Amino acid sequence: EVVLVESGGGLVKPGGSLRLSCAASGFTFRNVWMSWVRQTPGKGLEWVGRIKSEIDGGPTEYAAPVKGRFTISRDDSKKTLYLHMNSLKTEDTALYYCTTQYSSSSLGYMDVWGNGTTVIVS
Amino acid sequence: QSVLAQPPSSSGTPGQRVTISCSGGSSNIGSNYVDWYQQVPGTAPKLLIYRNNQRPLGVPDRFSGSKSGTSASLAISGLRSEDEADYYCAAWDDSQSGRVFGGGTKLTVL
């Protein structure tokens, strides 16, 4: 089964830091690009950023509101995606999802989301 | 203010066909694929349509997508009560070098 499980959310003061993790299973993690998307309570979806696979290479990309404060990294040996968040602001309060899209020879086009982890900056 | 514009709400009766619009610009919908998501409150988004008009395995053919110029649409035919959810469009934006989402459309099945 293809699964993403986020963890690491919590309550943090403005200016503080937090690291989110996303554990992947059921697919070849090292081959896929991974993204973080957040959702403010009662609001819509906001793309945070993405990291490409090592084989594809290229820069990690970030949304303007988080650029310079957030860093996305991955450990392919642990099949884990990370979101390092610094200089947190109240407007970063949200449910954070990790997600990926890839093509599977057996399952077709796959779009996978975790259940999210909540970050509250207050 | 979302980069992609969607109507905040829409409604229909069971069996009816409804359409949800998504309006963007040349840097996003005009030059990239559009995806559509369904989100039931309290759950993660679920992909309904990718690459403008493709359905992932398991998505009923009641759901269809189309794109023309800088706008896209999601059509739901044979509306069912379980279709009541929030719907989001998404596309890559070349000028922002990032993915952009619509503000979402809350669909109510009357």
Tab-separated table of C-alpha atoms in Angstrom:
chain	number	residue	atom	x	y	z
A	1	GLU	CA	0.000	0.000	0.000
A	2	VAL	CA	1.228	3.458	-0.910
A	3	VAL	CA	1.352	5.579	2.245
A	4	LEU	CA	2.715	8.934	3.396
A	5	VAL	CA	2.725	9.732	7.113
A	6	GLU	CA	3.582	13.215	8.370
A	7	SER	CA	4.767	13.995	11.880
A	8	GLY	CA	6.467	16.731	13.854
A	9	GLY	CA	3.717	19.319	14.030
A	10	GLY	CA	2.971	21.209	17.196
A	11	LEU	CA	2.675	24.548	18.948
A	12	VAL	CA	5.574	26.960	18.510
A	13	LYS	CA	6.094	30.633	19.313
A	14	PRO	CA	6.589	33.238	16.585
A	15	GLY	CA	10.210	33.282	15.513
A	16	GLY	CA	10.655	29.667	16.501
A	17	SER	CA	11.607	26.611	14.472
A	18	LEU	CA	10.101	23.232	13.745
A	19	ARG	CA	10.986	20.239	11.612
A	20	LEU	CA	8.287	18.178	9.946
A	21	SER	CA	8.884	14.663	8.669
A	22	CYS	CA	7.066	12.573	6.090
A	23	ALA	CA	7.668	8.824	6.053
A	24	ALA	CA	6.962	7.089	2.754
A	25	SER	CA	6.206	3.453	1.982
A	26	GLY	CA	4.809	1.348	-0.839
A	27	PHE	CA	6.663	3.013	-3.699
A	28	THR	CA	10.210	3.765	-4.857
A	29	PHE	CA	10.762	6.930	-2.873
A	30	ARG	CA	14.136	7.826	-4.375
A	31	ASN	CA	12.642	8.081	-7.867
A	32	VAL	CA	9.875	10.594	-7.167
A	33	TRP	CA	9.633	14.319	-6.638
A	34	MET	CA	8.092	15.277	-3.306
A	35	SER	CA	6.148	18.358	-2.291
A	36	TRP	CA	4.714	20.065	0.761
A	37	VAL	CA	1.288	21.707	0.605
A	38	ARG	CA	-0.411	23.482	3.497
A	39	GLN	CA	-3.989	24.344	4.286
A	40	THR	CA	-5.100	27.042	6.667
A	41	PRO	CA	-8.155	26.182	8.769
A	42	GLY	CA	-11.232	26.836	6.731
A	43	LYS	CA	-9.171	28.084	3.818
A	44	GLY	CA	-7.747	26.679	0.642
A	45	LEU	CA	-4.631	24.848	-0.369
A	46	GLU	CA	-1.226	26.530	-0.665
A	47	TRP	CA	1.834	24.974	-2.267
A	48	VAL	CA	4.917	25.282	-0.041
A	49	GLY	CA	7.636	23.776	-2.193
A	50	ARG	CA	9.071	20.696	-3.859
A	51	ILE	CA	12.255	18.698	-4.060
A	52	LYS	CA	13.218	16.666	-7.075
A	53	SER	CA	14.665	13.194	-7.092
A	54	GLU	CA	18.431	12.892	-6.883
A	55	ILE	CA	18.572	11.342	-10.321
A	56	ASP	CA	16.696	14.259	-11.884
A	57	GLY	CA	18.557	16.875	-9.891
A	58	GLY	CA	17.920	20.576	-10.035
A	59	PRO	CA	17.087	23.210	-7.448
A	60	THR	CA	14.541	22.787	-4.713
A	61	GLU	CA	11.723	25.267	-5.279
A	62	TYR	CA	9.754	27.272	-2.740
A	63	ALA	CA	6.695	29.466	-2.628
A	64	ALA	CA	7.446	33.140	-2.121
A	65	PRO	CA	5.940	33.370	1.416
A	66	VAL	CA	8.342	30.721	2.766
A	67	LYS	CA	11.453	31.238	0.658
A	68	GLY	CA	14.484	31.884	2.820
A	69	ARG	CA	12.747	30.559	5.947
A	70	PHE	CA	11.804	26.990	5.013
A	71	THR	CA	14.089	24.252	3.685
A	72	ILE	CA	12.962	20.990	2.123
A	73	SER	CA	15.285	18.003	2.272
A	74	ARG	CA	15.052	14.259	1.797
A	75	ASP	CA	16.818	11.135	3.028
A	76	ASP	CA	16.280	8.482	0.399
A	77	SER	CA	17.894	5.811	2.584
A	78	LYS	CA	15.185	6.432	5.197
A	79	LYS	CA	12.436	7.127	2.633
A	80	THR	CA	11.724	10.328	4.498
A	81	LEU	CA	10.967	13.885	3.425
A	82	TYR	CA	11.610	16.834	5.712
A	83	LEU	CA	10.429	20.407	6.039
A	84	HIS	CA	12.673	22.579	8.170
A	85	MET	CA	10.796	25.696	9.211
A	86	ASN	CA	12.583	28.699	10.735
A	87	SER	CA	11.490	32.202	11.697
A	88	LEU	CA	7.927	30.997	11.954
A	89	LYS	CA	5.112	33.505	11.682
A	90	THR	CA	1.518	33.299	12.841
A	91	GLU	CA	0.458	33.068	9.219
A	92	ASP	CA	2.360	29.776	8.913
A	93	THR	CA	-0.301	28.165	11.101
A	94	ALA	CA	-1.752	25.404	8.959
A	95	LEU	CA	-2.188	21.714	8.318
A	96	TYR	CA	0.885	20.575	6.398
A	97	TYR	CA	0.613	17.760	3.865
A	98	CYS	CA	3.368	15.951	2.043
A	99	THR	CA	2.408	14.770	-1.403
A	100	THR	CA	3.770	13.224	-4.562
A	101	GLN	CA	2.655	12.401	-8.081
A	102	TYR	CA	4.182	9.651	-10.216
A	103	SER	CA	3.320	7.095	-12.840
A	104	SER	CA	3.101	3.457	-11.811
A	105	SER	CA	3.254	0.669	-14.375
A	106	SER	CA	0.611	-1.267	-12.447
A	107	LEU	CA	-1.525	1.448	-10.866
A	108	GLY	CA	-1.336	4.170	-13.482
A	109	TYR	CA	-0.960	7.793	-12.503
A	110	MET	CA	-0.641	8.144	-8.765
A	111	ASP	CA	-1.286	11.181	-6.607
A	112	VAL	CA	-0.553	10.471	-2.968
A	113	TRP	CA	-1.192	12.637	0.094
A	114	GLY	CA	-0.568	12.042	3.750
A	115	ASN	CA	-3.118	12.900	6.434
A	116	GLY	CA	-1.209	16.009	7.394
A	117	THR	CA	0.380	17.372	10.555
A	118	THR	CA	-0.777	20.560	12.262
A	119	VAL	CA	1.503	23.496	12.964
A	120	ILE	CA	0.264	26.263	15.245
A	121	VAL	CA	2.356	29.397	15.605
A	122	SER	CA	1.145	31.387	18.554
B	1	GLN	CA	-6.391	36.198	-3.397
B	2	SER	CA	-5.732	32.976	-5.288
B	3	VAL	CA	-3.885	33.045	-8.620
B	4	LEU	CA	-6.510	30.729	-10.095
B	5	ALA	CA	-10.068	32.011	-9.761
B	6	GLN	CA	-12.917	29.671	-8.905
B	7	PRO	CA	-16.485	30.448	-7.872
B	8	PRO	CA	-16.728	30.057	-4.079
B	9	SER	CA	-19.840	27.924	-4.288
B	10	SER	CA	-21.975	25.872	-6.611
B	11	SER	CA	-24.963	23.627	-6.191
B	12	GLY	CA	-27.058	21.072	-7.983
B	13	THR	CA	-29.693	18.432	-7.468
B	14	PRO	CA	-29.116	14.677	-7.682
B	15	GLY	CA	-28.738	13.503	-11.271
B	16	GLN	CA	-27.948	16.967	-12.547
B	17	ARG	CA	-24.784	17.997	-14.382
B	18	VAL	CA	-22.719	20.773	-12.830
B	19	THR	CA	-19.641	22.584	-14.052
B	20	ILE	CA	-16.972	24.326	-11.999
B	21	SER	CA	-14.754	26.885	-13.693
B	22	CYS	CA	-11.132	27.805	-13.055
B	23	SER	CA	-9.692	30.942	-14.597
B	24	GLY	CA	-5.989	31.719	-14.776
B	25	GLY	CA	-3.446	33.307	-17.043
B	26	SER	CA	-0.834	32.671	-19.679
B	27	SER	CA	1.820	31.682	-17.132
B	28	ASN	CA	-0.251	28.944	-15.515
B	29	ILE	CA	-3.290	27.415	-17.220
B	30	GLY	CA	-2.303	28.926	-20.548
B	31	SER	CA	0.963	27.005	-20.670
B	32	ASN	CA	0.658	24.097	-18.226
B	33	TYR	CA	-1.560	21.180	-17.334
B	34	VAL	CA	-4.470	21.569	-14.953
B	35	ASP	CA	-5.328	19.150	-12.140
B	36	TRP	CA	-8.576	18.952	-10.207
B	37	TYR	CA	-8.992	17.793	-6.616
B	38	GLN	CA	-11.938	16.835	-4.468
B	39	GLN	CA	-11.707	17.372	-0.718
B	40	VAL	CA	-14.246	16.159	1.761
B	41	PRO	CA	-13.866	18.164	5.012
B	42	GLY	CA	-11.491	16.479	7.427
B	43	THR	CA	-9.742	14.449	4.743
B	44	ALA	CA	-6.822	14.963	2.371
B	45	PRO	CA	-7.459	16.132	-1.199
B	46	LYS	CA	-8.140	13.425	-3.763
B	47	LEU	CA	-7.055	13.773	-7.378
B	48	LEU	CA	-9.968	13.658	-9.803
B	49	ILE	CA	-8.430	14.915	-13.031
B	50	TYR	CA	-4.807	15.318	-14.109
B	51	ARG	CA	-3.236	16.757	-17.248
B	52	ASN	CA	-6.432	18.684	-18.079
B	53	ASN	CA	-8.694	15.727	-18.821
B	54	GLN	CA	-7.193	12.449	-17.602
B	55	ARG	CA	-8.796	10.403	-14.846
B	56	PRO	CA	-6.719	8.327	-12.416
B	57	LEU	CA	-7.746	4.716	-11.987
B	58	GLY	CA	-10.836	4.452	-9.807
B	59	VAL	CA	-12.278	7.887	-10.562
B	60	PRO	CA	-15.738	7.500	-12.127
B	61	ASP	CA	-16.265	8.760	-15.666
B	62	ARG	CA	-18.945	11.075	-14.258
B	63	PHE	CA	-16.019	13.407	-13.654
B	64	SER	CA	-14.456	15.093	-16.672
B	65	GLY	CA	-12.090	17.967	-17.264
B	66	SER	CA	-11.424	20.352	-20.092
B	67	LYS	CA	-9.185	23.307	-20.832
B	68	SER	CA	-9.378	26.152	-23.295
B	69	GLY	CA	-6.842	28.948	-23.387
B	70	THR	CA	-6.382	30.257	-19.856
B	71	SER	CA	-9.468	28.609	-18.374
B	72	ALA	CA	-10.370	25.110	-17.315
B	73	SER	CA	-13.538	23.374	-16.214
B	74	LEU	CA	-14.535	20.371	-14.178
B	75	ALA	CA	-17.842	18.755	-15.060
B	76	ILE	CA	-19.712	16.349	-12.827
B	77	SER	CA	-22.611	14.498	-14.394
B	78	GLY	CA	-25.207	12.367	-12.625
B	79	LEU	CA	-24.656	14.330	-9.429
B	80	ARG	CA	-24.761	12.290	-6.230
B	81	SER	CA	-25.004	13.272	-2.588
B	82	GLU	CA	-21.489	11.967	-1.987
B	83	ASP	CA	-20.148	14.524	-4.469
B	84	GLU	CA	-20.776	17.234	-1.889
B	85	ALA	CA	-17.255	18.486	-1.191
B	86	ASP	CA	-14.754	21.236	-1.940
B	87	TYR	CA	-13.153	21.218	-5.386
B	88	TYR	CA	-9.811	22.777	-6.255
B	89	CYS	CA	-8.010	23.367	-9.530
B	90	ALA	CA	-4.214	23.505	-9.653
B	91	ALA	CA	-1.509	24.247	-12.199
B	92	TRP	CA	2.169	25.056	-12.361
B	93	ASP	CA	2.884	28.745	-12.744
B	94	ASP	CA	5.985	29.577	-14.789
B	95	SER	CA	6.292	33.162	-13.551
B	96	GLN	CA	6.122	32.139	-9.894
B	97	SER	CA	8.083	28.923	-10.449
B	98	GLY	CA	5.586	27.212	-8.222
B	99	ARG	CA	2.308	25.385	-8.132
B	100	VAL	CA	-0.799	27.484	-7.706
B	101	PHE	CA	-4.241	26.445	-6.511
B	102	GLY	CA	-7.645	27.907	-7.013
B	103	GLY	CA	-9.466	29.170	-3.959
B	104	GLY	CA	-11.806	26.209	-4.029
B	105	THR	CA	-15.476	25.731	-4.839
B	106	LYS	CA	-17.858	24.326	-2.265
B	107	LEU	CA	-20.333	22.082	-4.035
B	108	THR	CA	-23.656	21.503	-2.337
B	109	VAL	CA	-25.987	18.735	-3.463
B	110	LEU	CA	-29.504	19.953	-2.731
